[in-house]
Amino acid sequence: MVPVGSGGHVVTRLVANVALEVIPDREPLVLYVASANQMLGKVDSIRQSERLRAPVHLVTRSPAQLPSRWIGLEIVDHVIWDHADVTDLTPSQQLALVEWVRQGGTLLIASAARADTLARSEVFEPLLPVKFGKVVRTEDLPTFRRQLLRAGLDGQVDAGYRDGVSVMQATLREAPLVESILEDNLSVAGAEGPESTVLISSRGVGRGRLI
């Protein structure tokens, strides 16, 4: 037995600083990674959605707080990468995140604004399901709105975005286990007509998936 000391006194009892929470196997744990939390409220609001089959447990971390070994993410089911810069990760953190995906994790890249940093990463770029193009502004994503935003729009599924949205133009990569989930036509100012782009795509990586 090794005595534990604190402030010159022997500690006789260790008490956790936070209450422990037991998460049932059927309830997924989602890690939300962002350099800024401006999107957190939108993600957090879906945790108790009636459309979900089970409650979702959401934990937030900055890139610097990610572990440098994949085993540190073993308890996590899904990682949402949003408004985060991959250059904030050390090489060991990048490799750990990729290895976690290979071991069965699902990594969802949800930010077009920082996608260029992933495209420049020697670790992530070869695994991406798409090739990134330029970021453009559009006022209309008709297919996207119909497929994903129908709930709560009060019938305005075909209306345009009032202030426009930024979209990363992307083309599907020719590689094993790559699939397109959703494509749409962008109305871009200055273009001769609508331009098609891949909005959601997926690629199997080991036993996991990158979306």
PDB file of C-alpha atoms in Angstrom:
ATOM      1  CA  MET A   1       0.000   0.000   0.000  1.00  0.00           C
ATOM      2  CA  VAL A   2       1.326   3.426  -0.955  1.00  0.00           C
ATOM      3  CA  PRO A   3       0.157   6.436   1.113  1.00  0.00           C
ATOM      4  CA  VAL A   4      -1.199   9.409  -0.838  1.00  0.00           C
ATOM      5  CA  GLY A   5      -0.435  12.906   0.410  1.00  0.00           C
ATOM      6  CA  SER A   6      -1.898  16.330  -0.251  1.00  0.00           C
ATOM      7  CA  GLY A   7      -0.757  19.572   1.381  1.00  0.00           C
ATOM      8  CA  GLY A   8       1.441  17.721   3.823  1.00  0.00           C
ATOM      9  CA  HIS A   9      -1.361  15.456   5.037  1.00  0.00           C
ATOM     10  CA  VAL A  10      -2.128  11.817   4.276  1.00  0.00           C
ATOM     11  CA  VAL A  11      -5.274  11.431   2.207  1.00  0.00           C
ATOM     12  CA  THR A  12      -7.534   8.793   3.707  1.00  0.00           C
ATOM     13  CA  ARG A  13     -10.355   9.049   1.174  1.00  0.00           C
ATOM     14  CA  LEU A  14     -10.479  10.030  -2.495  1.00  0.00           C
ATOM     15  CA  VAL A  15     -13.651  11.673  -3.769  1.00  0.00           C
ATOM     16  CA  ALA A  16     -14.354  12.389  -7.452  1.00  0.00           C
ATOM     17  CA  ASN A  17     -14.711  16.086  -8.280  1.00  0.00           C
ATOM     18  CA  VAL A  18     -17.669  15.366 -10.550  1.00  0.00           C
ATOM     19  CA  ALA A  19     -20.529  12.936 -10.318  1.00  0.00           C
ATOM     20  CA  LEU A  20     -20.123   9.861 -12.478  1.00  0.00           C
ATOM     21  CA  GLU A  21     -22.800   9.100 -15.059  1.00  0.00           C
ATOM     22  CA  VAL A  22     -23.574   5.617 -16.306  1.00  0.00           C
ATOM     23  CA  ILE A  23     -24.483   5.611 -20.004  1.00  0.00           C
ATOM     24  CA  PRO A  24     -26.531   2.620 -21.230  1.00  0.00           C
ATOM     25  CA  ASP A  25     -25.150   0.810 -24.276  1.00  0.00           C
ATOM     26  CA  ARG A  26     -28.113   1.814 -26.433  1.00  0.00           C
ATOM     27  CA  GLU A  27     -27.591   5.545 -25.789  1.00  0.00           C
ATOM     28  CA  PRO A  28     -24.795   6.966 -27.984  1.00  0.00           C
ATOM     29  CA  LEU A  29     -22.084   9.289 -26.682  1.00  0.00           C
ATOM     30  CA  VAL A  30     -21.301  12.087 -29.142  1.00  0.00           C
ATOM     31  CA  LEU A  31     -18.142  14.189 -28.884  1.00  0.00           C
ATOM     32  CA  TYR A  32     -18.568  17.665 -30.375  1.00  0.00           C
ATOM     33  CA  VAL A  33     -15.215  19.227 -31.347  1.00  0.00           C
ATOM     34  CA  ALA A  34     -15.129  22.942 -32.118  1.00  0.00           C
ATOM     35  CA  SER A  35     -12.778  25.875 -31.772  1.00  0.00           C
ATOM     36  CA  ALA A  36     -15.833  28.049 -31.152  1.00  0.00           C
ATOM     37  CA  ASN A  37     -19.193  26.991 -29.711  1.00  0.00           C
ATOM     38  CA  GLN A  38     -21.517  29.038 -31.913  1.00  0.00           C
ATOM     39  CA  MET A  39     -23.109  25.875 -33.305  1.00  0.00           C
ATOM     40  CA  LEU A  40     -23.364  24.006 -30.022  1.00  0.00           C
ATOM     41  CA  GLY A  41     -26.897  25.183 -29.251  1.00  0.00           C
ATOM     42  CA  LYS A  42     -28.202  23.703 -32.513  1.00  0.00           C
ATOM     43  CA  VAL A  43     -26.533  20.356 -31.868  1.00  0.00           C
ATOM     44  CA  ASP A  44     -27.544  20.277 -28.220  1.00  0.00           C
ATOM     45  CA  SER A  45     -31.183  20.983 -29.096  1.00  0.00           C
ATOM     46  CA  ILE A  46     -31.598  17.665 -30.924  1.00  0.00           C
ATOM     47  CA  ARG A  47     -30.559  15.470 -27.998  1.00  0.00           C
ATOM     48  CA  GLN A  48     -34.126  14.892 -26.837  1.00  0.00           C
ATOM     49  CA  SER A  49     -35.732  15.038 -30.254  1.00  0.00           C
ATOM     50  CA  GLU A  50     -38.703  12.733 -30.703  1.00  0.00           C
ATOM     51  CA  ARG A  51     -37.133  11.571 -33.986  1.00  0.00           C
ATOM     52  CA  LEU A  52     -34.231   9.975 -32.103  1.00  0.00           C
ATOM     53  CA  ARG A  53     -34.559   6.354 -31.059  1.00  0.00           C
ATOM     54  CA  ALA A  54     -32.696   6.939 -27.783  1.00  0.00           C
ATOM     55  CA  PRO A  55     -31.290   9.875 -25.776  1.00  0.00           C
ATOM     56  CA  VAL A  56     -27.974  11.271 -27.038  1.00  0.00           C
ATOM     57  CA  HIS A  57     -25.221  12.222 -24.595  1.00  0.00           C
ATOM     58  CA  LEU A  58     -23.246  15.218 -25.868  1.00  0.00           C
ATOM     59  CA  VAL A  59     -19.751  16.185 -24.687  1.00  0.00           C
ATOM     60  CA  THR A  60     -17.843  19.223 -26.018  1.00  0.00           C
ATOM     61  CA  ARG A  61     -14.094  19.588 -26.383  1.00  0.00           C
ATOM     62  CA  SER A  62     -11.662  21.853 -28.204  1.00  0.00           C
ATOM     63  CA  PRO A  63      -9.135  20.247 -30.567  1.00  0.00           C
ATOM     64  CA  ALA A  64      -6.354  20.752 -28.024  1.00  0.00           C
ATOM     65  CA  GLN A  65      -8.269  18.615 -25.516  1.00  0.00           C
ATOM     66  CA  LEU A  66      -8.391  15.503 -27.709  1.00  0.00           C
ATOM     67  CA  PRO A  67      -6.288  12.532 -26.570  1.00  0.00           C
ATOM     68  CA  SER A  68      -3.021  11.613 -28.258  1.00  0.00           C
ATOM     69  CA  ARG A  69      -3.935   7.890 -28.215  1.00  0.00           C
ATOM     70  CA  TRP A  70      -7.037   6.426 -29.835  1.00  0.00           C
ATOM     71  CA  ILE A  71      -7.928   4.430 -26.723  1.00  0.00           C
ATOM     72  CA  GLY A  72      -8.816   7.742 -25.083  1.00  0.00           C
ATOM     73  CA  LEU A  73     -11.816   7.937 -27.433  1.00  0.00           C
ATOM     74  CA  GLU A  74     -12.906   4.336 -27.006  1.00  0.00           C
ATOM     75  CA  ILE A  75     -16.060   5.245 -25.065  1.00  0.00           C
ATOM     76  CA  VAL A  76     -17.164   7.711 -27.798  1.00  0.00           C
ATOM     77  CA  ASP A  77     -19.566   6.504 -30.516  1.00  0.00           C
ATOM     78  CA  HIS A  78     -19.492   9.520 -32.840  1.00  0.00           C
ATOM     79  CA  VAL A  79     -17.311  12.622 -33.239  1.00  0.00           C
ATOM     80  CA  ILE A  80     -18.722  15.790 -34.822  1.00  0.00           C
ATOM     81  CA  TRP A  81     -15.944  17.997 -36.196  1.00  0.00           C
ATOM     82  CA  ASP A  82     -17.406  21.505 -36.520  1.00  0.00           C
ATOM     83  CA  HIS A  83     -15.717  24.922 -36.761  1.00  0.00           C
ATOM     84  CA  ALA A  84     -12.412  23.372 -35.753  1.00  0.00           C
ATOM     85  CA  ASP A  85      -8.991  23.687 -37.351  1.00  0.00           C
ATOM     86  CA  VAL A  86      -7.102  20.424 -37.816  1.00  0.00           C
ATOM     87  CA  THR A  87      -3.832  22.326 -37.479  1.00  0.00           C
ATOM     88  CA  ASP A  88      -4.722  22.804 -33.807  1.00  0.00           C
ATOM     89  CA  LEU A  89      -4.079  19.068 -33.387  1.00  0.00           C
ATOM     90  CA  THR A  90      -0.635  17.607 -32.831  1.00  0.00           C
ATOM     91  CA  PRO A  91       0.468  14.840 -35.232  1.00  0.00           C
ATOM     92  CA  SER A  92      -0.185  12.250 -32.511  1.00  0.00           C
ATOM     93  CA  GLN A  93      -3.714  13.613 -31.948  1.00  0.00           C
ATOM     94  CA  GLN A  94      -4.455  13.406 -35.678  1.00  0.00           C
ATOM     95  CA  LEU A  95      -3.213   9.838 -35.863  1.00  0.00           C
ATOM     96  CA  ALA A  96      -5.197   8.929 -32.743  1.00  0.00           C
ATOM     97  CA  LEU A  97      -8.436  10.283 -34.247  1.00  0.00           C
ATOM     98  CA  VAL A  98      -7.889   8.386 -37.504  1.00  0.00           C
ATOM     99  CA  GLU A  99      -7.055   5.175 -35.653  1.00  0.00           C
ATOM    100  CA  TRP A 100     -10.232   5.591 -33.572  1.00  0.00           C
ATOM    101  CA  VAL A 101     -12.202   5.686 -36.848  1.00  0.00           C
ATOM    102  CA  ARG A 102     -10.403   2.554 -38.069  1.00  0.00           C
ATOM    103  CA  GLN A 103     -11.396   0.830 -34.825  1.00  0.00           C
ATOM    104  CA  GLY A 104     -15.098   1.484 -35.503  1.00  0.00           C
ATOM    105  CA  GLY A 105     -15.797   5.144 -34.764  1.00  0.00           C
ATOM    106  CA  THR A 106     -17.825   7.522 -36.942  1.00  0.00           C
ATOM    107  CA  LEU A 107     -16.297  10.937 -37.701  1.00  0.00           C
ATOM    108  CA  LEU A 108     -18.720  13.555 -39.074  1.00  0.00           C
ATOM    109  CA  ILE A 109     -17.024  16.580 -40.639  1.00  0.00           C
ATOM    110  CA  ALA A 110     -19.652  19.310 -40.496  1.00  0.00           C
ATOM    111  CA  SER A 111     -17.887  22.557 -41.326  1.00  0.00           C
ATOM    112  CA  ALA A 112     -17.135  23.854 -44.797  1.00  0.00           C
ATOM    113  CA  ALA A 113     -15.312  26.882 -43.376  1.00  0.00           C
ATOM    114  CA  ARG A 114     -12.387  24.806 -42.074  1.00  0.00           C
ATOM    115  CA  ALA A 115     -12.476  21.984 -44.612  1.00  0.00           C
ATOM    116  CA  ASP A 116      -9.419  23.376 -46.374  1.00  0.00           C
ATOM    117  CA  THR A 117      -7.266  22.518 -43.352  1.00  0.00           C
ATOM    118  CA  LEU A 118      -8.339  18.882 -43.679  1.00  0.00           C
ATOM    119  CA  ALA A 119      -7.489  18.932 -47.380  1.00  0.00           C
ATOM    120  CA  ARG A 120      -3.945  20.038 -46.495  1.00  0.00           C
ATOM    121  CA  SER A 121      -3.513  17.373 -43.810  1.00  0.00           C
ATOM    122  CA  GLU A 122      -1.280  14.446 -44.812  1.00  0.00           C
ATOM    123  CA  VAL A 123      -3.191  12.320 -42.281  1.00  0.00           C
ATOM    124  CA  PHE A 124      -6.812  13.158 -43.184  1.00  0.00           C
ATOM    125  CA  GLU A 125      -6.714  14.111 -46.883  1.00  0.00           C
ATOM    126  CA  PRO A 126      -6.130  10.575 -48.256  1.00  0.00           C
ATOM    127  CA  LEU A 127      -9.166   9.310 -46.296  1.00  0.00           C
ATOM    128  CA  LEU A 128     -11.702  11.974 -47.327  1.00  0.00           C
ATOM    129  CA  PRO A 129     -14.612  10.741 -49.498  1.00  0.00           C
ATOM    130  CA  VAL A 130     -14.556  13.899 -51.640  1.00  0.00           C
ATOM    131  CA  LYS A 131     -12.174  16.331 -53.253  1.00  0.00           C
ATOM    132  CA  PHE A 132     -12.775  19.862 -52.008  1.00  0.00           C
ATOM    133  CA  GLY A 133     -13.326  22.793 -54.325  1.00  0.00           C
ATOM    134  CA  LYS A 134     -14.016  26.427 -53.540  1.00  0.00           C
ATOM    135  CA  VAL A 135     -16.414  27.814 -50.929  1.00  0.00           C
ATOM    136  CA  VAL A 136     -19.353  29.618 -52.552  1.00  0.00           C
ATOM    137  CA  ARG A 137     -22.443  31.463 -51.358  1.00  0.00           C
ATOM    138  CA  THR A 138     -25.853  30.235 -52.429  1.00  0.00           C
ATOM    139  CA  GLU A 139     -29.408  31.216 -51.600  1.00  0.00           C
ATOM    140  CA  ASP A 140     -31.005  27.918 -52.442  1.00  0.00           C
ATOM    141  CA  LEU A 141     -30.373  24.233 -51.693  1.00  0.00           C
ATOM    142  CA  PRO A 142     -33.687  22.696 -52.796  1.00  0.00           C
ATOM    143  CA  THR A 143     -32.866  19.007 -52.377  1.00  0.00           C
ATOM    144  CA  PHE A 144     -31.126  19.551 -49.066  1.00  0.00           C
ATOM    145  CA  ARG A 145     -34.052  21.504 -47.670  1.00  0.00           C
ATOM    146  CA  ARG A 146     -36.585  18.912 -48.780  1.00  0.00           C
ATOM    147  CA  GLN A 147     -34.611  15.950 -47.457  1.00  0.00           C
ATOM    148  CA  LEU A 148     -33.196  17.255 -44.189  1.00  0.00           C
ATOM    149  CA  LEU A 149     -35.025  20.408 -43.163  1.00  0.00           C
ATOM    150  CA  ARG A 150     -38.657  19.529 -43.768  1.00  0.00           C
ATOM    151  CA  ALA A 151     -39.497  19.320 -40.059  1.00  0.00           C
ATOM    152  CA  GLY A 152     -40.296  22.712 -38.592  1.00  0.00           C
ATOM    153  CA  LEU A 153     -40.232  24.746 -41.794  1.00  0.00           C
ATOM    154  CA  ASP A 154     -44.017  25.180 -41.962  1.00  0.00           C
ATOM    155  CA  GLY A 155     -44.223  24.214 -45.596  1.00  0.00           C
ATOM    156  CA  GLN A 156     -41.459  26.571 -46.754  1.00  0.00           C
ATOM    157  CA  VAL A 157     -39.205  23.777 -47.926  1.00  0.00           C
ATOM    158  CA  ASP A 158     -38.773  25.310 -51.366  1.00  0.00           C
ATOM    159  CA  ALA A 159     -38.002  28.808 -50.136  1.00  0.00           C
ATOM    160  CA  GLY A 160     -34.484  30.194 -50.403  1.00  0.00           C
ATOM    161  CA  TYR A 161     -32.146  31.158 -47.574  1.00  0.00           C
ATOM    162  CA  ARG A 162     -32.726  34.800 -46.738  1.00  0.00           C
ATOM    163  CA  ASP A 163     -29.061  35.640 -46.112  1.00  0.00           C
ATOM    164  CA  GLY A 164     -27.510  32.848 -48.154  1.00  0.00           C
ATOM    165  CA  VAL A 165     -25.272  30.050 -46.896  1.00  0.00           C
ATOM    166  CA  SER A 166     -21.646  29.084 -47.499  1.00  0.00           C
ATOM    167  CA  VAL A 167     -21.154  25.730 -49.209  1.00  0.00           C
ATOM    168  CA  MET A 168     -17.940  23.884 -50.010  1.00  0.00           C
ATOM    169  CA  GLN A 169     -18.160  22.579 -53.560  1.00  0.00           C
ATOM    170  CA  ALA A 170     -16.993  18.971 -53.679  1.00  0.00           C
ATOM    171  CA  THR A 171     -16.698  16.085 -56.125  1.00  0.00           C
ATOM    172  CA  LEU A 172     -16.854  12.426 -55.200  1.00  0.00           C
ATOM    173  CA  ARG A 173     -13.490  10.684 -54.964  1.00  0.00           C
ATOM    174  CA  GLU A 174     -12.919   7.463 -56.893  1.00  0.00           C
ATOM    175  CA  ALA A 175     -11.837   5.166 -54.067  1.00  0.00           C
ATOM    176  CA  PRO A 176     -13.089   1.993 -52.337  1.00  0.00           C
ATOM    177  CA  LEU A 177     -16.082   2.258 -49.973  1.00  0.00           C
ATOM    178  CA  VAL A 178     -16.952   5.805 -51.100  1.00  0.00           C
ATOM    179  CA  GLU A 179     -20.615   6.719 -51.616  1.00  0.00           C
ATOM    180  CA  SER A 180     -22.628   9.858 -52.223  1.00  0.00           C
ATOM    181  CA  ILE A 181     -25.465  10.377 -49.740  1.00  0.00           C
ATOM    182  CA  LEU A 182     -26.840  13.717 -50.959  1.00  0.00           C
ATOM    183  CA  GLU A 183     -26.114  15.904 -53.975  1.00  0.00           C
ATOM    184  CA  ASP A 184     -27.683  19.237 -54.843  1.00  0.00           C
ATOM    185  CA  ASN A 185     -27.721  21.995 -57.445  1.00  0.00           C
ATOM    186  CA  LEU A 186     -26.253  25.309 -56.297  1.00  0.00           C
ATOM    187  CA  SER A 187     -27.440  28.628 -57.635  1.00  0.00           C
ATOM    188  CA  VAL A 188     -24.216  30.658 -57.541  1.00  0.00           C
ATOM    189  CA  ALA A 189     -23.967  34.324 -58.458  1.00  0.00           C
ATOM    190  CA  GLY A 190     -22.084  34.790 -61.713  1.00  0.00           C
ATOM    191  CA  ALA A 191     -22.526  31.185 -62.845  1.00  0.00           C
ATOM    192  CA  GLU A 192     -24.284  30.406 -66.121  1.00  0.00           C
ATOM    193  CA  GLY A 193     -26.601  27.935 -64.390  1.00  0.00           C
ATOM    194  CA  PRO A 194     -26.981  25.683 -61.349  1.00  0.00           C
ATOM    195  CA  GLU A 195     -23.820  23.798 -60.401  1.00  0.00           C
ATOM    196  CA  SER A 196     -24.034  20.291 -58.992  1.00  0.00           C
ATOM    197  CA  THR A 197     -22.061  19.439 -55.867  1.00  0.00           C
ATOM    198  CA  VAL A 198     -21.831  16.621 -53.336  1.00  0.00           C
ATOM    199  CA  LEU A 199     -23.184  17.827 -49.985  1.00  0.00           C
ATOM    200  CA  ILE A 200     -23.017  14.625 -47.938  1.00  0.00           C
ATOM    201  CA  SER A 201     -20.774  11.670 -48.657  1.00  0.00           C
ATOM    202  CA  SER A 202     -19.364   8.726 -46.772  1.00  0.00           C
ATOM    203  CA  ARG A 203     -16.286   6.523 -46.835  1.00  0.00           C
ATOM    204  CA  GLY A 204     -15.561   3.358 -44.915  1.00  0.00           C
ATOM    205  CA  VAL A 205     -12.257   3.514 -43.046  1.00  0.00           C
ATOM    206  CA  GLY A 206     -11.314   0.241 -41.381  1.00  0.00           C
ATOM    207  CA  ARG A 207     -14.298  -0.725 -39.243  1.00  0.00           C
ATOM    208  CA  GLY A 208     -15.468   2.887 -38.987  1.00  0.00           C
ATOM    209  CA  ARG A 209     -16.811   5.583 -41.260  1.00  0.00           C
ATOM    210  CA  LEU A 210     -15.911   9.135 -42.233  1.00  0.00           C
ATOM    211  CA  ILE A 211     -18.824  11.356 -43.335  1.00  0.00           C
TER     212      ILE A 211
END
